[in-house]
Amino acid sequence: MHIDKNTPKLAGAAFLLQAVASIAATFMLTPLIVTDNIITTMTNIANHATQMRASILGEMIAVIGIVMLGTLLSQTLKEQNRGTALAAFGLYILTAGIIAFSRAAAFALLRVSQESVIAGHPANLQTLGNLFYELQEFGYFLHMLPYTLGAVMFYYLFYKSRYIPRALNLWGLIAASLAFMGSLFDHLGFDVPLFVFVPNLPFDFAIGLWLIGKGVRITKNGR
């Protein structure tokens, strides 16, 4: 089995790119949002338009990272099971599309917020702003379902391949499975504790650094 030695290293860089970009975007957006107060939220967004645009840009960079990651992982793991690798790649593309849609709603929220501040927050613009806010929130949280399911598939293929240490691989499988189940129950209306999602983020950094530094391990018989 032949794998270009640069492909896993590039996948490691893509892990880090999408993780760092997403964290930075969230860090910039969170202070602007006041839950259950659309007027204050829209005022904050209008008064910090550059920060809002930077957050949207950060998420779009994360989208690029996710597409790159799905492409590189599918190329690295396709010999383990081509159908599973292709399905996981498709889920990552779906993830990227959902995030892009949510950021389009976020940009619309920015424009409506600016108009609403100028007009003194009339009821119709509050309603429109709330609609775009809900759309961008729903889209952003929805992306976790296909992303984590695709991750479970990719990490299963890593487990079969023995390309990375088993301990690191099990961490990823458990973290992605927990995040998928947490996202599913969250969308069904259950309260899901934050710790269910926490292990997924440090794993992205851990496997990203591992792949950049070590690549993948391939024995003579391909396992």
C-alpha positions as a printed Julia matrix, in Angstrom:
223×3 Matrix{Float64}:
   0.0    0.0    0.0
   1.41   3.4   -0.97
   0.48   6.62   0.77
   2.2    9.86  -0.12
   4.06  10.86   3.04
   2.89  14.47   2.73
  -0.83  13.64   2.68
  -1.12  12.72   6.41
   1.01  15.72   7.35
  -1.27  18.01   5.36
  -4.24  16.36   7.09
  -2.61  17.23  10.41
  -2.3   20.85   9.31
  -5.99  20.81   8.26
  -6.97  19.5   11.71
  -5.21  22.47  13.29
  -6.49  25.0   10.76
 -10.17  24.19  11.24
  -9.82  23.94  15.04
  -7.94  27.24  15.48
 -10.19  29.12  13.03
 -13.35  27.85  14.72
 -12.1   28.73  18.22
 -11.08  32.22  17.11
 -14.44  32.81  15.41
 -16.37  31.66  18.49
 -14.19  33.8   20.75
 -15.03  36.88  18.68
 -18.76  36.17  18.34
 -19.67  35.08  21.88
 -19.26  38.48  23.61
 -21.69  40.05  21.14
 -24.55  37.67  21.88
 -26.96  38.33  24.74
 -29.32  35.38  25.04
 -33.04  36.26  24.93
 -32.35  39.93  24.2
 -32.33  40.5   20.46
 -32.17  44.31  20.74
 -28.96  44.23  22.8
 -27.53  41.52  20.58
 -28.25  43.49  17.4
 -26.85  46.67  18.95
 -23.65  44.87  19.94
 -23.28  43.39  16.46
 -23.92  46.73  14.74
 -21.45  48.53  17.0
 -18.79  45.85  16.47
 -19.26  45.15  12.77
 -15.57  44.47  12.15
 -15.51  41.9   14.96
 -18.62  40.23  13.53
 -17.1   40.12  10.05
 -13.88  38.66  11.47
 -15.9   35.94  13.2
 -17.68  35.1    9.95
 -14.33  35.03   8.12
 -12.9   32.73  10.78
 -15.73  30.25  10.29
 -15.3   30.35   6.52
 -11.6   29.53   7.01
 -12.75  26.63   9.19
 -14.99  25.53   6.29
 -11.95  25.41   4.01
 -10.09  23.42   6.67
 -12.93  20.9    6.96
 -13.1   20.37   3.19
  -9.3   19.94   3.07
  -9.43  17.56   6.03
 -12.16  15.4    4.54
 -10.3   15.2    1.22
  -6.95  14.31   2.79
  -8.35  11.78   5.28
 -10.35  10.02   2.57
  -7.2    9.77   0.45
  -5.2    8.43   3.39
  -7.81   5.87   4.52
  -9.6    4.82   1.33
  -7.7    1.53   1.07
  -9.17   0.43   4.41
 -12.72   0.73   3.1
 -13.4    2.92   0.1
 -17.15   3.17   0.73
 -16.77   4.24   4.36
 -14.07   6.77   3.45
 -16.28   8.23   0.71
 -19.29   8.42   3.04
 -17.24  10.18   5.72
 -15.91  12.61   3.1
 -19.49  13.34   2.02
 -20.47  14.09   5.62
 -17.57  16.56   5.9
 -18.71  18.3    2.72
 -22.24  18.47   4.16
 -20.76  19.94   7.35
 -18.96  22.62   5.37
 -22.17  23.5    3.53
 -24.16  23.82   6.75
 -21.56  26.09   8.34
 -21.4   28.23   5.19
 -25.21  28.58   5.26
 -25.14  29.56   8.94
 -22.5   32.22   8.29
 -24.59  33.61   5.42
 -27.38  34.02   7.98
 -24.89  35.64  10.36
 -23.9   38.15   7.67
 -27.58  38.91   7.05
 -27.97  39.43  10.8
 -25.15  41.97  10.69
 -26.8   43.96   7.9
 -30.22  43.89   9.57
 -28.66  44.89  12.89
 -27.03  47.95  11.33
 -30.32  49.0    9.73
 -32.21  48.35  12.96
 -29.89  50.54  15.05
 -30.24  53.41  12.58
 -34.05  53.04  12.55
 -34.38  52.74  16.33
 -35.13  48.99  16.41
 -38.62  48.88  14.86
 -40.59  45.69  15.5
 -40.29  44.4   11.92
 -36.47  44.59  11.98
 -36.37  42.98  15.41
 -38.41  40.1   14.02
 -36.17  39.79  10.96
 -33.04  40.02  13.11
 -34.34  37.32  15.43
 -35.07  35.09  12.42
 -31.51  35.43  11.1
 -30.14  34.92  14.6
 -32.08  31.69  15.02
 -31.04  30.5   11.55
 -27.36  31.09  12.18
 -27.55  29.44  15.61
 -29.48  26.43  14.3
 -27.17  25.96  11.34
 -24.07  26.26  13.47
 -25.2   23.63  15.99
 -26.65  21.36  13.29
 -23.23  20.96  11.65
 -22.0   18.93  14.63
 -24.17  15.95  13.62
 -22.58  15.2   10.2
 -19.14  16.34  11.38
 -18.96  14.01  14.37
 -20.52  11.1   12.48
 -17.97  11.52   9.7
 -15.24  11.71  12.33
 -16.38   8.41  13.87
 -16.11   6.79  10.43
 -12.65   8.19   9.77
 -11.36   7.2   13.23
 -12.78   3.69  12.77
 -10.73   3.41   9.57
  -7.68   4.69  11.45
  -8.32   1.96  14.02
  -8.37  -0.69  11.28
  -5.23   0.66   9.67
  -3.12   1.0   12.85
  -1.65   4.12  11.24
  -1.67   6.01  14.55
  -1.26   4.81  18.16
  -4.27   2.89  19.45
  -4.57   5.11  22.55
  -4.81   8.24  20.4
  -7.24   6.48  18.08
  -9.53   5.36  20.93
  -9.54   8.88  22.31
 -10.81  10.14  18.97
 -13.44   7.43  18.62
 -14.8    8.02  22.12
 -14.69  11.83  21.83
 -16.42  11.88  18.43
 -19.03   9.32  19.5
 -19.85  11.29  22.65
 -20.1   14.53  20.67
 -22.38  12.88  18.09
 -24.71  11.47  20.74
 -24.65  14.79  22.62
 -25.55  16.7   19.46
 -28.33  14.26  18.64
 -29.89  14.51  22.1
 -29.46  18.29  22.08
 -31.49  18.53  18.86
 -34.13  16.28  20.41
 -34.57  18.84  23.18
 -32.55  17.3   26.0
 -30.12  19.28  28.15
 -26.63  17.98  27.34
 -23.74  18.87  29.69
 -20.78  20.67  28.14
 -18.27  18.01  29.19
 -19.77  15.67  26.57
 -18.29  17.88  23.83
 -15.06  18.93  25.53
 -12.8   15.93  24.62
 -13.29  16.49  20.88
 -11.4   19.78  20.65
  -8.11  18.78  22.34
  -8.14  15.61  20.26
  -8.12  17.7   17.06
  -4.96  19.4   18.29
  -3.39  16.14  19.47
  -3.93  14.22  16.24
  -3.06  17.29  14.16
   0.31  17.65  15.87
   0.91  13.89  15.72
   0.26  13.68  11.99
   2.44  16.71  11.27
   5.28  15.36  13.38
   5.02  11.59  12.8
   2.8   11.03   9.78
   1.27   7.56   9.65
   2.9    4.22  10.45
   2.81   1.65   7.66
   4.32  -1.82   8.02
   5.52  -3.99   5.16
   2.24  -5.88   4.95
   0.28  -2.62   4.91
  -0.99  -2.83   8.5
